PDB file of C-alpha atoms in Angstrom:
ATOM      1  CA  MET A   1       0.000   0.000   0.000  1.00 50.00           C
ATOM      2  CA  THR A   2       1.389   3.383  -0.983  1.00 51.00           C
ATOM      3  CA  ASN A   3       1.770   6.142   1.582  1.00 53.00           C
ATOM      4  CA  ALA A   4       1.318   8.942  -0.960  1.00 53.00           C
ATOM      5  CA  ILE A   5      -1.662  11.237  -0.364  1.00 48.00           C
ATOM      6  CA  ALA A   6      -4.752  10.419  -2.398  1.00 46.00           C
ATOM      7  CA  PRO A   7      -5.961  13.965  -3.277  1.00 46.00           C
ATOM      8  CA  VAL A   8      -9.586  13.021  -3.989  1.00 34.00           C
ATOM      9  CA  ASN A   9     -10.094  11.105  -0.727  1.00 43.00           C
ATOM     10  CA  THR A  10      -8.308  13.508   1.583  1.00 41.00           C
ATOM     11  CA  GLN A  11      -9.947  16.577   0.088  1.00 44.00           C
ATOM     12  CA  LEU A  12     -13.209  15.278   1.567  1.00 40.00           C
ATOM     13  CA  LEU A  13     -11.689  15.440   5.052  1.00 38.00           C
ATOM     14  CA  VAL A  14      -9.515  18.522   4.935  1.00 50.00           C
ATOM     15  CA  GLY A  15     -11.446  20.543   7.488  1.00 57.00           C
ATOM     16  CA  ASN A  16      -9.550  23.843   7.761  1.00 73.00           C
ATOM     17  CA  PHE A  17      -6.361  22.405   6.243  1.00 82.00           C
ATOM     18  CA  THR A  18      -5.144  23.348   2.781  1.00 83.00           C
ATOM     19  CA  GLN A  19      -3.735  20.697   0.462  1.00 82.00           C
ATOM     20  CA  ASN A  20      -0.225  22.003   1.147  1.00 83.00           C
ATOM     21  CA  GLU A  21      -0.779  21.725   4.901  1.00 86.00           C
ATOM     22  CA  LEU A  22      -2.013  18.170   4.417  1.00 87.00           C
ATOM     23  CA  GLU A  23       1.181  17.353   2.553  1.00 87.00           C
ATOM     24  CA  THR A  24       3.193  18.826   5.409  1.00 87.00           C
ATOM     25  CA  LEU A  25       1.271  16.754   7.969  1.00 88.00           C
ATOM     26  CA  LYS A  26       1.710  13.612   5.912  1.00 88.00           C
ATOM     27  CA  GLY A  27       5.463  14.112   5.622  1.00 88.00           C
ATOM     28  CA  THR A  28       6.157  15.112   9.233  1.00 88.00           C
ATOM     29  CA  ILE A  29       3.705  14.744  12.121  1.00 88.00           C
ATOM     30  CA  ALA A  30       1.812  11.845  10.493  1.00 89.00           C
ATOM     31  CA  LYS A  31       4.789  10.302   8.732  1.00 86.00           C
ATOM     32  CA  GLY A  32       4.442   6.565   8.197  1.00 85.00           C
ATOM     33  CA  THR A  33       0.624   6.480   8.172  1.00 88.00           C
ATOM     34  CA  SER A  34      -1.362   4.803   5.413  1.00 87.00           C
ATOM     35  CA  ASN A  35      -3.903   6.842   3.445  1.00 87.00           C
ATOM     36  CA  GLU A  36      -6.728   5.431   5.569  1.00 88.00           C
ATOM     37  CA  GLN A  37      -4.911   6.155   8.835  1.00 89.00           C
ATOM     38  CA  PHE A  38      -4.009   9.650   7.668  1.00 89.00           C
ATOM     39  CA  ALA A  39      -7.628  10.367   6.690  1.00 87.00           C
ATOM     40  CA  LEU A  40      -8.762   9.263  10.170  1.00 89.00           C
ATOM     41  CA  PHE A  41      -6.154  11.484  11.826  1.00 89.00           C
ATOM     42  CA  VAL A  42      -7.166  14.532   9.756  1.00 88.00           C
ATOM     43  CA  GLN A  43     -10.856  13.855  10.410  1.00 87.00           C
ATOM     44  CA  THR A  44     -10.183  13.638  14.150  1.00 87.00           C
ATOM     45  CA  CYS A  45      -8.284  16.940  14.044  1.00 88.00           C
ATOM     46  CA  ALA A  46     -11.080  18.640  12.099  1.00 86.00           C
ATOM     47  CA  SER A  47     -13.979  17.291  14.179  1.00 83.00           C
ATOM     48  CA  SER A  48     -12.289  18.024  17.510  1.00 83.00           C
ATOM     49  CA  GLY A  49     -10.915  21.424  16.498  1.00 85.00           C
ATOM     50  CA  LEU A  50      -7.403  20.456  17.617  1.00 88.00           C
ATOM     51  CA  ASN A  51      -4.376  21.789  15.755  1.00 90.00           C
ATOM     52  CA  PRO A  52      -1.485  19.358  15.172  1.00 90.00           C
ATOM     53  CA  PHE A  53       0.795  22.263  14.208  1.00 89.00           C
ATOM     54  CA  LEU A  54       0.457  23.588  17.778  1.00 88.00           C
ATOM     55  CA  ASN A  55       1.272  20.174  19.312  1.00 86.00           C
ATOM     56  CA  GLN A  56      -2.330  19.801  20.507  1.00 89.00           C
ATOM     57  CA  ILE A  57      -2.763  16.424  18.818  1.00 90.00           C
ATOM     58  CA  TYR A  58      -0.389  14.005  17.141  1.00 87.00           C
ATOM     59  CA  CYS A  59      -0.188  10.415  16.022  1.00 87.00           C
ATOM     60  CA  ILE A  60       2.224   7.565  16.554  1.00 84.00           C
ATOM     61  CA  THR A  61       2.734   4.633  14.196  1.00 83.00           C
ATOM     62  CA  TYR A  62       4.109   1.366  15.494  1.00 79.00           C
ATOM     63  CA  ASN A  63       4.274  -2.301  14.504  1.00 79.00           C
ATOM     64  CA  GLY A  64       1.350  -4.244  15.933  1.00 77.00           C
ATOM     65  CA  LYS A  65       0.710  -7.981  15.793  1.00 80.00           C
ATOM     66  CA  ASP A  66      -1.375  -7.611  12.632  1.00 78.00           C
ATOM     67  CA  GLY A  67       0.731  -4.936  10.954  1.00 77.00           C
ATOM     68  CA  PRO A  68       1.293  -1.161  11.258  1.00 78.00           C
ATOM     69  CA  VAL A  69      -0.973   0.541  13.806  1.00 86.00           C
ATOM     70  CA  MET A  70      -1.666   4.239  14.375  1.00 87.00           C
ATOM     71  CA  SER A  71      -2.269   5.679  17.836  1.00 85.00           C
ATOM     72  CA  ILE A  72      -3.876   9.142  18.073  1.00 87.00           C
ATOM     73  CA  GLN A  73      -2.612  11.061  21.097  1.00 84.00           C
ATOM     74  CA  ILE A  74      -4.255  14.166  22.577  1.00 85.00           C
ATOM     75  CA  ALA A  75      -1.710  16.378  24.302  1.00 87.00           C
ATOM     76  CA  VAL A  76      -2.595  18.255  27.474  1.00 88.00           C
ATOM     77  CA  GLU A  77      -2.391  21.434  25.384  1.00 89.00           C
ATOM     78  CA  GLY A  78      -5.209  20.007  23.265  1.00 90.00           C
ATOM     79  CA  ILE A  79      -7.417  19.210  26.252  1.00 90.00           C
ATOM     80  CA  VAL A  80      -6.922  22.714  27.656  1.00 91.00           C
ATOM     81  CA  ALA A  81      -7.573  24.266  24.220  1.00 91.00           C
ATOM     82  CA  LEU A  82     -10.918  22.457  24.011  1.00 90.00           C
ATOM     83  CA  ALA A  83     -11.888  23.570  27.518  1.00 92.00           C
ATOM     84  CA  LYS A  84     -11.033  27.208  26.777  1.00 93.00           C
ATOM     85  CA  LYS A  85     -13.649  27.231  24.019  1.00 91.00           C
ATOM     86  CA  ASN A  86     -16.314  26.822  26.691  1.00 92.00           C
ATOM     87  CA  PRO A  87     -17.578  30.252  27.871  1.00 94.00           C
ATOM     88  CA  GLN A  88     -17.808  28.862  31.423  1.00 96.00           C
ATOM     89  CA  TYR A  89     -14.074  28.095  31.544  1.00 95.00           C
ATOM     90  CA  LYS A  90     -12.511  29.602  34.684  1.00 96.00           C
ATOM     91  CA  GLY A  91      -8.990  28.199  34.643  1.00 96.00           C
ATOM     92  CA  PHE A  92      -7.289  25.617  36.825  1.00 97.00           C
ATOM     93  CA  ILE A  93      -4.506  25.031  39.333  1.00 96.00           C
ATOM     94  CA  ALA A  94      -2.142  22.072  39.241  1.00 96.00           C
ATOM     95  CA  SER A  95       1.122  21.022  40.837  1.00 96.00           C
ATOM     96  CA  GLU A  96       3.315  18.073  41.696  1.00 97.00           C
ATOM     97  CA  VAL A  97       3.317  17.012  45.367  1.00 97.00           C
ATOM     98  CA  LYS A  98       6.460  15.885  47.188  1.00 96.00           C
ATOM     99  CA  GLU A  99       6.770  13.772  50.316  1.00 95.00           C
ATOM    100  CA  ASN A 100       7.658  16.655  52.662  1.00 94.00           C
ATOM    101  CA  ASP A 101       5.008  19.051  51.339  1.00 95.00           C
ATOM    102  CA  GLU A 102       1.930  19.793  53.419  1.00 96.00           C
ATOM    103  CA  PHE A 103      -0.981  18.699  51.235  1.00 96.00           C
ATOM    104  CA  GLU A 104      -4.664  17.999  51.674  1.00 96.00           C
ATOM    105  CA  ILE A 105      -7.691  18.499  49.483  1.00 96.00           C
ATOM    106  CA  ASP A 106     -11.445  18.491  50.044  1.00 95.00           C
ATOM    107  CA  THR A 107     -12.703  16.346  47.176  1.00 90.00           C
ATOM    108  CA  VAL A 108     -16.253  17.701  47.588  1.00 92.00           C
ATOM    109  CA  THR A 109     -15.427  21.409  47.341  1.00 94.00           C
ATOM    110  CA  GLY A 110     -12.218  20.940  45.369  1.00 93.00           C
ATOM    111  CA  ILE A 111     -10.335  23.257  47.717  1.00 95.00           C
ATOM    112  CA  PRO A 112      -6.684  22.234  48.132  1.00 95.00           C
ATOM    113  CA  VAL A 113      -4.144  23.164  50.782  1.00 96.00           C
ATOM    114  CA  HIS A 114      -0.641  22.816  49.408  1.00 96.00           C
ATOM    115  CA  LYS A 115       2.269  24.281  51.322  1.00 95.00           C
ATOM    116  CA  ILE A 116       5.925  23.895  50.405  1.00 93.00           C
ATOM    117  CA  LYS A 117       7.981  24.006  53.586  1.00 88.00           C
ATOM    118  CA  GLY A 118      11.399  24.299  51.970  1.00 82.00           C
ATOM    119  CA  LEU A 119      12.690  24.236  48.414  1.00 81.00           C
ATOM    120  CA  GLY A 120      15.767  22.212  49.266  1.00 82.00           C
ATOM    121  CA  SER A 121      14.053  19.629  51.425  1.00 87.00           C
ATOM    122  CA  ARG A 122      10.828  18.701  49.662  1.00 92.00           C
ATOM    123  CA  GLY A 123      11.829  15.074  49.199  1.00 93.00           C
ATOM    124  CA  LYS A 124      10.761  12.746  46.432  1.00 94.00           C
ATOM    125  CA  THR A 125       7.735  13.284  44.203  1.00 96.00           C
ATOM    126  CA  ILE A 126       4.754  11.252  45.406  1.00 96.00           C
ATOM    127  CA  GLY A 127       1.963  12.551  43.179  1.00 97.00           C
ATOM    128  CA  ALA A 128       0.207  15.518  41.595  1.00 97.00           C
ATOM    129  CA  PHE A 129      -3.170  17.244  41.666  1.00 97.00           C
ATOM    130  CA  CYS A 130      -5.340  19.483  39.526  1.00 97.00           C
ATOM    131  CA  VAL A 131      -8.502  21.459  40.238  1.00 97.00           C
ATOM    132  CA  ALA A 132     -10.487  22.522  37.156  1.00 96.00           C
ATOM    133  CA  TYR A 133     -12.868  25.464  37.567  1.00 97.00           C
ATOM    134  CA  ARG A 134     -16.072  26.080  35.611  1.00 96.00           C
ATOM    135  CA  GLU A 135     -18.596  28.834  36.223  1.00 95.00           C
ATOM    136  CA  GLY A 136     -21.824  27.547  37.729  1.00 94.00           C
ATOM    137  CA  MET A 137     -20.438  24.054  38.266  1.00 95.00           C
ATOM    138  CA  PRO A 138     -18.737  22.285  41.197  1.00 95.00           C
ATOM    139  CA  ASN A 139     -14.955  22.321  41.184  1.00 96.00           C
ATOM    140  CA  ILE A 140     -13.486  19.075  39.904  1.00 96.00           C
ATOM    141  CA  SER A 141     -10.363  17.849  41.662  1.00 96.00           C
ATOM    142  CA  VAL A 142      -8.103  14.996  40.624  1.00 96.00           C
ATOM    143  CA  VAL A 143      -5.255  13.555  42.658  1.00 97.00           C
ATOM    144  CA  VAL A 144      -2.782  11.183  41.023  1.00 96.00           C
ATOM    145  CA  ASP A 145      -0.321   9.084  42.994  1.00 96.00           C
ATOM    146  CA  LEU A 146       2.576   6.989  41.694  1.00 95.00           C
ATOM    147  CA  GLU A 147       0.680   3.717  42.018  1.00 94.00           C
ATOM    148  CA  GLN A 148      -1.991   4.943  39.594  1.00 94.00           C
ATOM    149  CA  VAL A 149       0.584   5.577  36.867  1.00 93.00           C
ATOM    150  CA  SER A 150       2.945   2.695  37.634  1.00 93.00           C
ATOM    151  CA  HIS A 151       1.989   1.060  34.317  1.00 92.00           C
ATOM    152  CA  LEU A 152       3.331   4.150  32.541  1.00 91.00           C
ATOM    153  CA  ILE A 153       6.435   4.554  34.682  1.00 92.00           C
ATOM    154  CA  ASN A 154       7.275   0.876  34.098  1.00 92.00           C
ATOM    155  CA  SER A 155       5.947   0.733  30.538  1.00 89.00           C
ATOM    156  CA  SER A 156       7.383  -1.804  28.106  1.00 87.00           C
ATOM    157  CA  VAL A 157       7.280   0.956  25.485  1.00 80.00           C
ATOM    158  CA  ALA A 158      10.735   2.531  25.571  1.00 84.00           C
ATOM    159  CA  ASN A 159       9.659   6.093  24.721  1.00 80.00           C
ATOM    160  CA  THR A 160       6.837   6.091  27.272  1.00 83.00           C
ATOM    161  CA  LYS A 161       9.079   4.760  30.026  1.00 88.00           C
ATOM    162  CA  LYS A 162      11.827   7.271  29.195  1.00 90.00           C
ATOM    163  CA  MET A 163       9.449  10.254  29.258  1.00 88.00           C
ATOM    164  CA  TRP A 164       8.026   9.239  32.641  1.00 92.00           C
ATOM    165  CA  SER A 165      11.474   8.508  34.047  1.00 91.00           C
ATOM    166  CA  ASP A 166      13.116  11.701  32.809  1.00 92.00           C
ATOM    167  CA  TYR A 167      10.200  14.118  33.342  1.00 93.00           C
ATOM    168  CA  LEU A 168       8.203  12.552  36.184  1.00 95.00           C
ATOM    169  CA  ASP A 169       6.928  15.825  37.705  1.00 94.00           C
ATOM    170  CA  ASP A 170       5.766  17.257  34.387  1.00 93.00           C
ATOM    171  CA  MET A 171       4.141  14.010  33.267  1.00 93.00           C
ATOM    172  CA  LEU A 172       2.276  13.597  36.573  1.00 95.00           C
ATOM    173  CA  VAL A 173       0.919  17.150  36.443  1.00 95.00           C
ATOM    174  CA  LYS A 174      -0.140  16.764  32.809  1.00 92.00           C
ATOM    175  CA  HIS A 175      -1.867  13.478  33.627  1.00 92.00           C
ATOM    176  CA  ALA A 176      -3.821  15.141  36.449  1.00 94.00           C
ATOM    177  CA  ILE A 177      -4.775  18.098  34.231  1.00 94.00           C
ATOM    178  CA  LYS A 178      -6.088  15.877  31.451  1.00 90.00           C
ATOM    179  CA  ARG A 179      -8.219  13.804  33.822  1.00 91.00           C
ATOM    180  CA  ALA A 180      -9.645  16.859  35.611  1.00 94.00           C
ATOM    181  CA  PHE A 181     -10.523  18.638  32.365  1.00 93.00           C
ATOM    182  CA  LYS A 182     -12.167  15.574  30.866  1.00 90.00           C
ATOM    183  CA  ARG A 183     -14.406  15.282  33.938  1.00 92.00           C
ATOM    184  CA  GLN A 184     -15.167  18.989  34.282  1.00 93.00           C
ATOM    185  CA  PHE A 185     -15.967  19.712  30.637  1.00 91.00           C
ATOM    186  CA  GLY A 186     -17.113  16.299  29.398  1.00 86.00           C
ATOM    187  CA  ILE A 187     -14.418  16.289  26.756  1.00 78.00           C
ATOM    188  CA  GLU A 188     -14.661  13.024  24.865  1.00 64.00           C
ATOM    189  CA  VAL A 189     -12.010  12.690  22.177  1.00 52.00           C
ATOM    190  CA  ALA A 190     -10.940   9.207  21.138  1.00 45.00           C
ATOM    191  CA  GLU A 191      -7.435   8.648  22.418  1.00 45.00           C
ATOM    192  CA  ASP A 192      -5.392   5.469  22.258  1.00 41.00           C
ATOM    193  CA  GLU A 193      -2.757   4.697  24.854  1.00 44.00           C
ATOM    194  CA  LEU A 194       0.209   2.462  24.138  1.00 39.00           C
ATOM    195  CA  THR A 195       0.175  -0.541  26.446  1.00 35.00           C
ATOM    196  CA  GLU A 196       1.836  -3.918  26.538  1.00 35.00           C
ATOM    197  CA  SER A 197      -1.262  -5.565  25.057  1.00 34.00           C
ATOM    198  CA  ASN A 198      -1.459  -3.474  21.891  1.00 37.00           C
ATOM    199  CA  THR A 199       2.179  -3.251  20.991  1.00 37.00           C
ATOM    200  CA  GLY A 200       4.210  -5.759  19.135  1.00 35.00           C
ATOM    201  CA  ALA A 201       7.587  -4.386  18.205  1.00 35.00           C
ATOM    202  CA  PRO A 202       7.222  -0.608  18.538  1.00 34.00           C
ATOM    203  CA  ALA A 203       8.456   1.396  15.595  1.00 36.00           C
ATOM    204  CA  PRO A 204      11.325   3.705  16.561  1.00 35.00           C
ATOM    205  CA  TYR A 205       9.135   6.783  17.027  1.00 31.00           C
ATOM    206  CA  GLU A 206       9.862  10.068  18.678  1.00 36.00           C
ATOM    207  CA  ARG A 207       7.939  13.308  18.396  1.00 36.00           C
ATOM    208  CA  ARG A 208       9.863  14.699  15.500  1.00 35.00           C
ATOM    209  CA  ASP A 209      11.975  17.785  15.187  1.00 38.00           C
ATOM    210  CA  ILE A 210      11.307  18.300  11.499  1.00 34.00           C
ATOM    211  CA  THR A 211      14.191  20.719  10.939  1.00 34.00           C
ATOM    212  CA  GLU A 212      16.349  18.131   9.226  1.00 35.00           C
ATOM    213  CA  GLU A 213      13.482  16.953   7.035  1.00 36.00           C
ATOM    214  CA  VAL A 214      12.763  20.493   5.894  1.00 34.00           C
ATOM    215  CA  ASN A 215      16.420  21.095   5.070  1.00 37.00           C
ATOM    216  CA  THR A 216      16.531  17.974   2.897  1.00 36.00           C
ATOM    217  CA  VAL A 217      13.346  18.635   0.899  1.00 35.00           C
ATOM    218  CA  ASP A 218      13.754  18.057  -2.817  1.00 37.00           C
ATOM    219  CA  PRO A 219      14.352  21.533  -4.395  1.00 35.00           C
ATOM    220  CA  VAL A 220      11.815  21.024  -7.178  1.00 33.00           C
ATOM    221  CA  LYS A 221       9.038  19.969  -4.811  1.00 33.00           C
ATOM    222  CA  GLU A 222       9.859  22.869  -2.501  1.00 33.00           C
ATOM    223  CA  LEU A 223       9.268  25.309  -5.350  1.00 32.00           C
ATOM    224  CA  GLU A 224       5.966  23.626  -6.145  1.00 32.00           C
ATOM    225  CA  SER A 225       4.670  23.905  -2.556  1.00 33.00           C
ATOM    226  CA  PRO A 226       5.930  27.155  -0.973  1.00 37.00           C
ATOM    227  CA  ALA A 227       3.003  27.276   1.457  1.00 43.00           C
ATOM    228  CA  ALA A 228       3.880  23.864   2.862  1.00 43.00           C
ATOM    229  CA  ALA A 229       7.494  24.909   3.334  1.00 48.00           C
ATOM    230  CA  GLN A 230       6.411  28.042   5.197  1.00 55.00           C
ATOM    231  CA  VAL A 231       4.128  26.015   7.468  1.00 58.00           C
ATOM    232  CA  ASN A 232       7.113  23.798   8.224  1.00 60.00           C
ATOM    233  CA  GLU A 233       9.192  26.856   9.121  1.00 73.00           C
ATOM    234  CA  MET A 234       6.428  28.157  11.389  1.00 73.00           C
ATOM    235  CA  VAL A 235       6.287  24.805  13.210  1.00 73.00           C
ATOM    236  CA  ILE A 236      10.062  24.773  13.657  1.00 79.00           C
ATOM    237  CA  VAL A 237      10.229  28.353  14.956  1.00 81.00           C
ATOM    238  CA  ARG A 238       7.364  27.736  17.411  1.00 83.00           C
ATOM    239  CA  GLN A 239       9.153  24.628  18.705  1.00 80.00           C
ATOM    240  CA  LYS A 240      12.351  26.636  19.192  1.00 85.00           C
ATOM    241  CA  ILE A 241      10.442  29.405  20.995  1.00 88.00           C
ATOM    242  CA  SER A 242       8.816  26.824  23.287  1.00 85.00           C
ATOM    243  CA  ALA A 243      12.235  25.342  24.086  1.00 85.00           C
ATOM    244  CA  ALA A 244      13.675  28.824  24.663  1.00 86.00           C
ATOM    245  CA  PHE A 245      10.924  29.640  27.177  1.00 87.00           C
ATOM    246  CA  LYS A 246      11.852  26.512  29.132  1.00 85.00           C
ATOM    247  CA  THR A 247      15.540  27.484  29.080  1.00 83.00           C
ATOM    248  CA  LEU A 248      14.657  30.941  30.373  1.00 82.00           C
ATOM    249  CA  GLY A 249      12.505  29.403  33.090  1.00 80.00           C
ATOM    250  CA  ILE A 250       9.330  31.069  31.784  1.00 84.00           C
ATOM    251  CA  THR A 251       6.821  28.217  31.914  1.00 79.00           C
ATOM    252  CA  ASP A 252       3.666  30.042  32.980  1.00 77.00           C
ATOM    253  CA  LYS A 253       1.412  30.894  30.014  1.00 79.00           C
ATOM    254  CA  GLU A 254       0.580  34.342  31.392  1.00 77.00           C
ATOM    255  CA  ALA A 255       4.256  35.136  31.900  1.00 78.00           C
ATOM    256  CA  GLN A 256       4.996  33.944  28.383  1.00 83.00           C
ATOM    257  CA  GLY A 257       2.298  36.262  27.053  1.00 81.00           C
ATOM    258  CA  VAL A 258       3.784  39.224  28.915  1.00 79.00           C
ATOM    259  CA  TYR A 259       7.245  38.381  27.561  1.00 84.00           C
ATOM    260  CA  MET A 260       5.922  38.169  23.993  1.00 85.00           C
ATOM    261  CA  GLN A 261       4.083  41.489  24.295  1.00 83.00           C
ATOM    262  CA  ALA A 262       7.286  43.141  25.485  1.00 85.00           C
ATOM    263  CA  ASN A 263       9.558  41.611  22.858  1.00 86.00           C
ATOM    264  CA  CYS A 264       7.430  40.890  19.788  1.00 86.00           C
ATOM    265  CA  THR A 265       5.545  43.585  17.884  1.00 83.00           C
ATOM    266  CA  VAL A 266       2.679  41.950  15.999  1.00 83.00           C
ATOM    267  CA  ALA A 267       1.171  43.967  13.163  1.00 83.00           C
ATOM    268  CA  GLY A 268      -1.835  41.718  12.499  1.00 79.00           C
ATOM    269  CA  ASP A 269      -4.040  39.345  14.456  1.00 76.00           C
ATOM    270  CA  LYS A 270      -1.376  36.633  14.532  1.00 77.00           C
ATOM    271  CA  PRO A 271       2.432  36.862  14.462  1.00 82.00           C
ATOM    272  CA  THR A 272       4.081  36.280  11.096  1.00 84.00           C
ATOM    273  CA  LEU A 273       7.070  34.032  10.502  1.00 83.00           C
ATOM    274  CA  LYS A 274       9.305  37.112  10.354  1.00 86.00           C
ATOM    275  CA  GLU A 275       7.942  38.423  13.672  1.00 86.00           C
ATOM    276  CA  LEU A 276       8.426  35.033  15.353  1.00 87.00           C
ATOM    277  CA  ASN A 277      11.996  34.831  14.076  1.00 87.00           C
ATOM    278  CA  GLY A 278      12.599  38.283  15.562  1.00 88.00           C
ATOM    279  CA  LEU A 279      11.232  37.116  18.915  1.00 89.00           C
ATOM    280  CA  LEU A 280      13.444  34.025  18.770  1.00 89.00           C
ATOM    281  CA  LYS A 281      16.553  36.177  18.247  1.00 87.00           C
ATOM    282  CA  VAL A 282      15.676  38.268  21.316  1.00 87.00           C
ATOM    283  CA  MET A 283      15.185  35.085  23.334  1.00 86.00           C
ATOM    284  CA  GLU A 284      18.525  33.687  22.188  1.00 85.00           C
ATOM    285  CA  MET A 285      20.251  36.887  23.319  1.00 82.00           C
ATOM    286  CA  ASP A 286      18.500  36.692  26.697  1.00 80.00           C
ATOM    287  CA  ILE A 287      19.589  33.057  27.042  1.00 80.00           C
ATOM    288  CA  ALA A 288      23.186  33.986  26.198  1.00 76.00           C
ATOM    289  CA  GLU A 289      23.087  36.775  28.782  1.00 74.00           C
ATOM    290  CA  LYS A 290      21.570  34.442  31.384  1.00 70.00           C
ATOM    291  CA  THR A 291      24.209  31.797  30.681  1.00 66.00           C
ATOM    292  CA  ALA A 292      26.989  34.357  30.992  1.00 61.00           C
ATOM    293  CA  GLY A 293      25.552  35.494  34.314  1.00 52.00           C
ATOM    294  CA  ASP A 294      25.399  31.915  35.580  1.00 49.00           C
ATOM    295  CA  ASP A 295      29.030  31.406  34.589  1.00 49.00           C
ATOM    296  CA  ASP A 296      30.048  34.515  36.543  1.00 49.00           C
ATOM    297  CA  LEU A 297      28.510  33.043  39.680  1.00 48.00           C
ATOM    298  CA  GLU A 298      30.547  29.846  39.455  1.00 51.00           C
TER     299      GLU A 298
END
């Protein structure tokens, strides 16, 4: 079976995607999918309103017992994006909990008490919590402990196990957020999870940095699809900006918005590729200055 896009079939499922954007998806985020799998992925994106270019939804292909299998994954950014479309959305709070923290939560009212007694003596991570708020509705609280996610921490899928081992705090918090938002807003989007029972020999998949793929695009095809190439560049720049925010220690969305307003002048409704590149340069200079300052303290 060929993996090339069938224009007639996919045009029926394009949603808000142009043909060039579909080609970009097929060659990067959904690389390795069959035409049928790709059509399902695009249809899921369109019907749910999730944007794969913003890392809200993505797919994984792996080798199952009966051949190649696609798993559609909804990122926590996607769950939050869906919730924000609800006019009753009132935000949320979430955090990891460590063994020496003072923590309790009223599961009826959803009111937590979380006190950190000392940054250097919090101990090991033992769980995470999230409270999702919605106007006119009870607060929904979710508490996740290590036992509940032991199947993920000890997963037979190498990438899953590595992510949970290397980024335990972040993964726990994201897990709590997703569960709280699904309960509070009734978000029902089909999502497959990789487990021992549905994996044969997993294909060597990682969420792709498509920089190298863009740089090796055939020159003739690149001239034929300039829009697709620009979408690729936008994805790459946004990924670099996201990584730069983490390096700068700016992880709060509100703080990121303030930083962007101060350092990125946007002429239209949305930033252009040129404006994002300008922001990235400012961030790189701030990172260099921060690194130099850290070196001076050593």
